[in-house]
Amino acid sequence: MNKRKLILLLSILFFSCNSYSHYDRGGMVSSANDLATRVGIDIIKKGGNAVDAAVGVGFALAVVYPQAGNIGGGGFMIIHLNNPDLKLNTSIDYREKAPLSSFKDMYLDDSGNVIDELSTTGSLAAGVPGSVAGMLYALEKYGTMNRKEILEYSVNIADTGFFIEEGLADALNSYQSEFMQFPGTMNTFGGKFKTGDRLVQKELANTLRRISEKGRDGFYRGETADKIVQLMKNTDGIISYEDLERYQPVERDVIKGTYRGYDIISMGPPSSGGISLIYLLNILENYDISKSGYNSSENIQIMTEAMRRVYADRSEFMGDADFVNVPIDKLTSKKYALSRIKDFKIDKAGNSSEINPGNPFANESEETTHYSIADGKGNLVSVTTTINDVFGNKQVVDGAGFFLNNEMDDFVSKPGVPNIYGLVGNEANAIQPEKRMLSSMTPTLVFKNGKPFLVTGSPGGGRIITTVLQNIVNLIDHNMTLKESIDAPRFHHQWLPDEIQIEKRLVSKEDDEKLTVLGYYLKGISDFGRVNAILINEDGTMEGHSDRRGYGSAIGF
Ligand code: DON
């Protein structure tokens, strides 16, 4: 495609965002950005499969959604292949790793206190990026198109620019003071932005070109690696050539469960997402939660008690299973779930223990991103990727045009001290060289009678798991449409702090009072989670929806 044609195309696209699309059989893509969604659809229309489209969308998001869409970060991809010669469910783990020179107490001062911002901002906050290696692995093994065809979209968009939407303009403007610490960031993203401005990213285009030409060596070796390591040297960071050279994605078994006859496929460690989702569903299966309505006090109470128990176990037992023993079978067994909820009492709120003080949600962000893809041939891909916080560690690699992650904050800096999502943890998630930090990302597939039913996932830090849970429960138990199941107000409990975090409009005054009398503390919070999902009907038609809370789009044909 020549550049003039591309700009014309982009102008048309900019004014035609769709958050909902339905009854399509050819293919469906739902992502956080309309342009990225259209890249995926174009790839499927050209004959690419869902994996080709996912990789195209991933690289496109790296350009149009710099808050989260990443080559400086990591993620998880769940793949369901339905080729006549190859039918499988698998997952690709391209989570960032702790650098070789990292160590357990690296964020503590001499008195053993956590040093403010060290795990969230600047070089020391960054884990070794995994996205490029992971996406290319997926493309080479399960895709059908070649790297250059797929990368062409993102190279062109970075090179010729795209028109920014309101969400990105607002985000860029509100982070200017943090960007100022980093010359590389100011060079690319310094200034005042408004909706409709064209953002050109030449340095990023060159980085993507190197990846297009040389594959993983275009990122983990040569010029891009030089720029990353140079930045580290200039700013007391620790990611080395050896770290980059050694980074490998890992293909892992998916985590499996069932819920009221549906099959659930999700991400295993180093994510806590799949285990926690199945554990939650296993508890809820013991109750008729459809009876009283999704927003009733009864429903919220039982779901809260399930969440409390699951997040308590998350904090103690979950971490990178390559380093620690995660009791996956037990945590996902129906028997264990039942034993954990046995002490639940309907007439009284449960009680979580006390936790160290702090304001865990001060840095609330919604800047991981999830995309869902179905290619009309029965192949499904569900991807959640992240650089953790909005714009990651806020540091663009000088001359390379992309943000590094601040994923190191997903480790436990100190037992009991909450991370930016208020999550606490222990030994299982302590920092160790080359270990992957525990994640909550929950890219998920649901099957009904063996046939694809739902492709889903969300950003939202620790609230990802409960967001995906509510999407599933709203569909299966409360008979909502896909759109309703995603747009409905949500709530969340994560053991500590001991509070039900609740989006406005979820509960009536009466139900709020009922819960308060039982001893629950309800805390109103702003919207969380941004689901991008696809529902596949029995007749093979598809519906896609992009959460009302974001600026994304779902498109099918
Ligand atoms: O992997 C995780 O669980 C986090 N780094 C995800 C962060 C996230 O969802 C940010 N957006 N709210």
PDB file of N, CA, C and O in Angstrom, residues 276 279-285 287 299-313 337 340-341 344 466 469 491 493-495 520:
ATOM      1  N   SER A 276      -7.042 -18.691  38.980  1.00  0.00           N
ATOM      2  CA  SER A 276      -7.989 -17.960  39.829  1.00  0.00           C
ATOM      3  C   SER A 276      -9.389 -17.961  39.222  1.00  0.00           C
ATOM      4  O   SER A 276     -10.391 -18.100  39.936  1.00  0.00           O
ATOM      5  N   TYR A 279     -10.884 -21.429  39.720  1.00  0.00           N
ATOM      6  CA  TYR A 279     -11.138 -21.584  41.166  1.00  0.00           C
ATOM      7  C   TYR A 279     -12.413 -20.809  41.559  1.00  0.00           C
ATOM      8  O   TYR A 279     -13.306 -21.330  42.244  1.00  0.00           O
ATOM      9  N   LEU A 280     -12.546 -19.586  41.071  1.00  0.00           N
ATOM     10  CA  LEU A 280     -13.748 -18.777  41.351  1.00  0.00           C
ATOM     11  C   LEU A 280     -14.995 -19.458  40.789  1.00  0.00           C
ATOM     12  O   LEU A 280     -16.026 -19.575  41.473  1.00  0.00           O
ATOM     13  N   LEU A 281     -14.905 -19.914  39.551  1.00  0.00           N
ATOM     14  CA  LEU A 281     -16.067 -20.556  38.921  1.00  0.00           C
ATOM     15  C   LEU A 281     -16.418 -21.843  39.653  1.00  0.00           C
ATOM     16  O   LEU A 281     -17.604 -22.165  39.835  1.00  0.00           O
ATOM     17  N   ASN A 282     -15.398 -22.582  40.111  1.00  0.00           N
ATOM     18  CA  ASN A 282     -15.656 -23.820  40.860  1.00  0.00           C
ATOM     19  C   ASN A 282     -16.411 -23.527  42.154  1.00  0.00           C
ATOM     20  O   ASN A 282     -17.270 -24.294  42.571  1.00  0.00           O
ATOM     21  N   ILE A 283     -16.094 -22.426  42.804  1.00  0.00           N
ATOM     22  CA  ILE A 283     -16.850 -22.059  44.022  1.00  0.00           C
ATOM     23  C   ILE A 283     -18.288 -21.689  43.644  1.00  0.00           C
ATOM     24  O   ILE A 283     -19.250 -22.181  44.226  1.00  0.00           O
ATOM     25  N   LEU A 284     -18.413 -20.833  42.631  1.00  0.00           N
ATOM     26  CA  LEU A 284     -19.747 -20.309  42.287  1.00  0.00           C
ATOM     27  C   LEU A 284     -20.693 -21.402  41.795  1.00  0.00           C
ATOM     28  O   LEU A 284     -21.910 -21.300  41.957  1.00  0.00           O
ATOM     29  N   GLU A 285     -20.118 -22.456  41.211  1.00  0.00           N
ATOM     30  CA  GLU A 285     -20.947 -23.551  40.684  1.00  0.00           C
ATOM     31  C   GLU A 285     -21.806 -24.183  41.781  1.00  0.00           C
ATOM     32  O   GLU A 285     -22.825 -24.792  41.487  1.00  0.00           O
ATOM     33  N   TYR A 287     -23.590 -22.648  43.860  1.00  0.00           N
ATOM     34  CA  TYR A 287     -24.695 -21.747  44.228  1.00  0.00           C
ATOM     35  C   TYR A 287     -25.516 -21.408  42.985  1.00  0.00           C
ATOM     36  O   TYR A 287     -24.971 -21.304  41.883  1.00  0.00           O
ATOM     37  N   ASN A 299     -26.134 -12.040  45.488  1.00  0.00           N
ATOM     38  CA  ASN A 299     -25.165 -12.411  44.471  1.00  0.00           C
ATOM     39  C   ASN A 299     -23.795 -11.791  44.777  1.00  0.00           C
ATOM     40  O   ASN A 299     -22.759 -12.457  44.707  1.00  0.00           O
ATOM     41  N   ILE A 300     -23.816 -10.517  45.120  1.00  0.00           N
ATOM     42  CA  ILE A 300     -22.550  -9.830  45.394  1.00  0.00           C
ATOM     43  C   ILE A 300     -21.878 -10.454  46.616  1.00  0.00           C
ATOM     44  O   ILE A 300     -20.660 -10.626  46.654  1.00  0.00           O
ATOM     45  N   GLN A 301     -22.681 -10.840  47.590  1.00  0.00           N
ATOM     46  CA  GLN A 301     -22.099 -11.435  48.797  1.00  0.00           C
ATOM     47  C   GLN A 301     -21.383 -12.753  48.492  1.00  0.00           C
ATOM     48  O   GLN A 301     -20.220 -12.937  48.871  1.00  0.00           O
ATOM     49  N   ILE A 302     -22.042 -13.640  47.761  1.00  0.00           N
ATOM     50  CA  ILE A 302     -21.400 -14.938  47.524  1.00  0.00           C
ATOM     51  C   ILE A 302     -20.181 -14.782  46.600  1.00  0.00           C
ATOM     52  O   ILE A 302     -19.129 -15.402  46.813  1.00  0.00           O
ATOM     53  N   MET A 303     -20.298 -13.895  45.626  1.00  0.00           N
ATOM     54  CA  MET A 303     -19.139 -13.700  44.737  1.00  0.00           C
ATOM     55  C   MET A 303     -17.970 -13.058  45.488  1.00  0.00           C
ATOM     56  O   MET A 303     -16.804 -13.396  45.274  1.00  0.00           O
ATOM     57  N   THR A 304     -18.306 -12.125  46.389  1.00  0.00           N
ATOM     58  CA  THR A 304     -17.258 -11.493  47.198  1.00  0.00           C
ATOM     59  C   THR A 304     -16.529 -12.527  48.048  1.00  0.00           C
ATOM     60  O   THR A 304     -15.293 -12.519  48.144  1.00  0.00           O
ATOM     61  N   GLU A 305     -17.299 -13.424  48.669  1.00  0.00           N
ATOM     62  CA  GLU A 305     -16.664 -14.417  49.539  1.00  0.00           C
ATOM     63  C   GLU A 305     -15.785 -15.381  48.726  1.00  0.00           C
ATOM     64  O   GLU A 305     -14.729 -15.820  49.194  1.00  0.00           O
ATOM     65  N   ALA A 306     -16.221 -15.657  47.496  1.00  0.00           N
ATOM     66  CA  ALA A 306     -15.377 -16.480  46.615  1.00  0.00           C
ATOM     67  C   ALA A 306     -14.086 -15.715  46.286  1.00  0.00           C
ATOM     68  O   ALA A 306     -12.979 -16.241  46.396  1.00  0.00           O
ATOM     69  N   MET A 307     -14.232 -14.440  45.923  1.00  0.00           N
ATOM     70  CA  MET A 307     -13.059 -13.629  45.543  1.00  0.00           C
ATOM     71  C   MET A 307     -12.085 -13.523  46.716  1.00  0.00           C
ATOM     72  O   MET A 307     -10.868 -13.645  46.555  1.00  0.00           O
ATOM     73  N   ARG A 308     -12.619 -13.278  47.917  1.00  0.00           N
ATOM     74  CA  ARG A 308     -11.757 -13.126  49.099  1.00  0.00           C
ATOM     75  C   ARG A 308     -10.837 -14.337  49.253  1.00  0.00           C
ATOM     76  O   ARG A 308      -9.636 -14.214  49.461  1.00  0.00           O
ATOM     77  N   ARG A 309     -11.436 -15.528  49.133  1.00  0.00           N
ATOM     78  CA  ARG A 309     -10.666 -16.760  49.340  1.00  0.00           C
ATOM     79  C   ARG A 309      -9.656 -16.993  48.217  1.00  0.00           C
ATOM     80  O   ARG A 309      -8.521 -17.399  48.453  1.00  0.00           O
ATOM     81  N   VAL A 310     -10.085 -16.728  47.006  1.00  0.00           N
ATOM     82  CA  VAL A 310      -9.187 -16.987  45.874  1.00  0.00           C
ATOM     83  C   VAL A 310      -7.993 -16.025  45.895  1.00  0.00           C
ATOM     84  O   VAL A 310      -6.836 -16.429  45.690  1.00  0.00           O
ATOM     85  N   TYR A 311      -8.234 -14.753  46.187  1.00  0.00           N
ATOM     86  CA  TYR A 311      -7.119 -13.789  46.204  1.00  0.00           C
ATOM     87  C   TYR A 311      -6.192 -14.030  47.400  1.00  0.00           C
ATOM     88  O   TYR A 311      -4.995 -13.740  47.321  1.00  0.00           O
ATOM     89  N   ALA A 312      -6.731 -14.568  48.503  1.00  0.00           N
ATOM     90  CA  ALA A 312      -5.858 -14.924  49.637  1.00  0.00           C
ATOM     91  C   ALA A 312      -4.889 -16.012  49.181  1.00  0.00           C
ATOM     92  O   ALA A 312      -3.675 -15.943  49.428  1.00  0.00           O
ATOM     93  N   ASP A 313      -5.403 -16.999  48.461  1.00  0.00           N
ATOM     94  CA  ASP A 313      -4.533 -18.080  47.965  1.00  0.00           C
ATOM     95  C   ASP A 313      -3.582 -17.571  46.886  1.00  0.00           C
ATOM     96  O   ASP A 313      -2.437 -18.024  46.791  1.00  0.00           O
ATOM     97  N   ALA A 337     -12.260 -26.176  46.027  1.00  0.00           N
ATOM     98  CA  ALA A 337     -13.096 -24.969  45.993  1.00  0.00           C
ATOM     99  C   ALA A 337     -14.225 -25.087  47.005  1.00  0.00           C
ATOM    100  O   ALA A 337     -14.500 -24.154  47.775  1.00  0.00           O
ATOM    101  N   ARG A 340     -13.086 -24.713  50.595  1.00  0.00           N
ATOM    102  CA  ARG A 340     -12.725 -23.341  50.962  1.00  0.00           C
ATOM    103  C   ARG A 340     -13.944 -22.469  51.271  1.00  0.00           C
ATOM    104  O   ARG A 340     -13.853 -21.481  51.994  1.00  0.00           O
ATOM    105  N   ILE A 341     -15.102 -22.796  50.697  1.00  0.00           N
ATOM    106  CA  ILE A 341     -16.281 -21.930  50.873  1.00  0.00           C
ATOM    107  C   ILE A 341     -17.195 -22.469  51.980  1.00  0.00           C
ATOM    108  O   ILE A 341     -18.198 -21.870  52.328  1.00  0.00           O
ATOM    109  N   PHE A 344     -18.504 -20.216  54.779  1.00  0.00           N
ATOM    110  CA  PHE A 344     -19.257 -19.015  54.404  1.00  0.00           C
ATOM    111  C   PHE A 344     -20.600 -18.972  55.139  1.00  0.00           C
ATOM    112  O   PHE A 344     -21.324 -19.957  55.194  1.00  0.00           O
ATOM    113  N   THR A 466     -11.506 -10.782  38.023  1.00  0.00           N
ATOM    114  CA  THR A 466     -12.920 -10.647  38.384  1.00  0.00           C
ATOM    115  C   THR A 466     -13.721 -10.009  37.243  1.00  0.00           C
ATOM    116  O   THR A 466     -14.925 -10.208  37.137  1.00  0.00           O
ATOM    117  N   LEU A 469     -14.334 -12.944  35.002  1.00  0.00           N
ATOM    118  CA  LEU A 469     -15.331 -13.765  35.707  1.00  0.00           C
ATOM    119  C   LEU A 469     -16.738 -13.229  35.466  1.00  0.00           C
ATOM    120  O   LEU A 469     -17.665 -13.973  35.128  1.00  0.00           O
ATOM    121  N   PHE A 491     -17.974  -5.274  40.100  1.00  0.00           N
ATOM    122  CA  PHE A 491     -17.413  -5.083  41.435  1.00  0.00           C
ATOM    123  C   PHE A 491     -16.231  -6.013  41.609  1.00  0.00           C
ATOM    124  O   PHE A 491     -16.015  -6.930  40.797  1.00  0.00           O
ATOM    125  N   HIS A 493     -13.385  -7.789  44.753  1.00  0.00           N
ATOM    126  CA  HIS A 493     -12.806  -7.929  46.099  1.00  0.00           C
ATOM    127  C   HIS A 493     -11.529  -8.746  45.944  1.00  0.00           C
ATOM    128  O   HIS A 493     -11.501  -9.715  45.194  1.00  0.00           O
ATOM    129  N   GLN A 494     -10.453  -8.362  46.624  1.00  0.00           N
ATOM    130  CA  GLN A 494      -9.197  -9.091  46.430  1.00  0.00           C
ATOM    131  C   GLN A 494      -8.555  -9.514  47.752  1.00  0.00           C
ATOM    132  O   GLN A 494      -7.331  -9.520  47.861  1.00  0.00           O
ATOM    133  N   TRP A 495      -9.370  -9.828  48.725  1.00  0.00           N
ATOM    134  CA  TRP A 495      -8.927 -10.268  50.055  1.00  0.00           C
ATOM    135  C   TRP A 495      -8.405  -9.077  50.845  1.00  0.00           C
ATOM    136  O   TRP A 495      -8.978  -8.697  51.855  1.00  0.00           O
ATOM    137  N   TYR A 520     -20.146  -5.666  55.380  1.00  0.00           N
ATOM    138  CA  TYR A 520     -19.257  -5.409  54.239  1.00  0.00           C
ATOM    139  C   TYR A 520     -18.997  -3.917  54.114  1.00  0.00           C
ATOM    140  O   TYR A 520     -19.889  -3.106  54.378  1.00  0.00           O
TER     141      TYR A 520
END
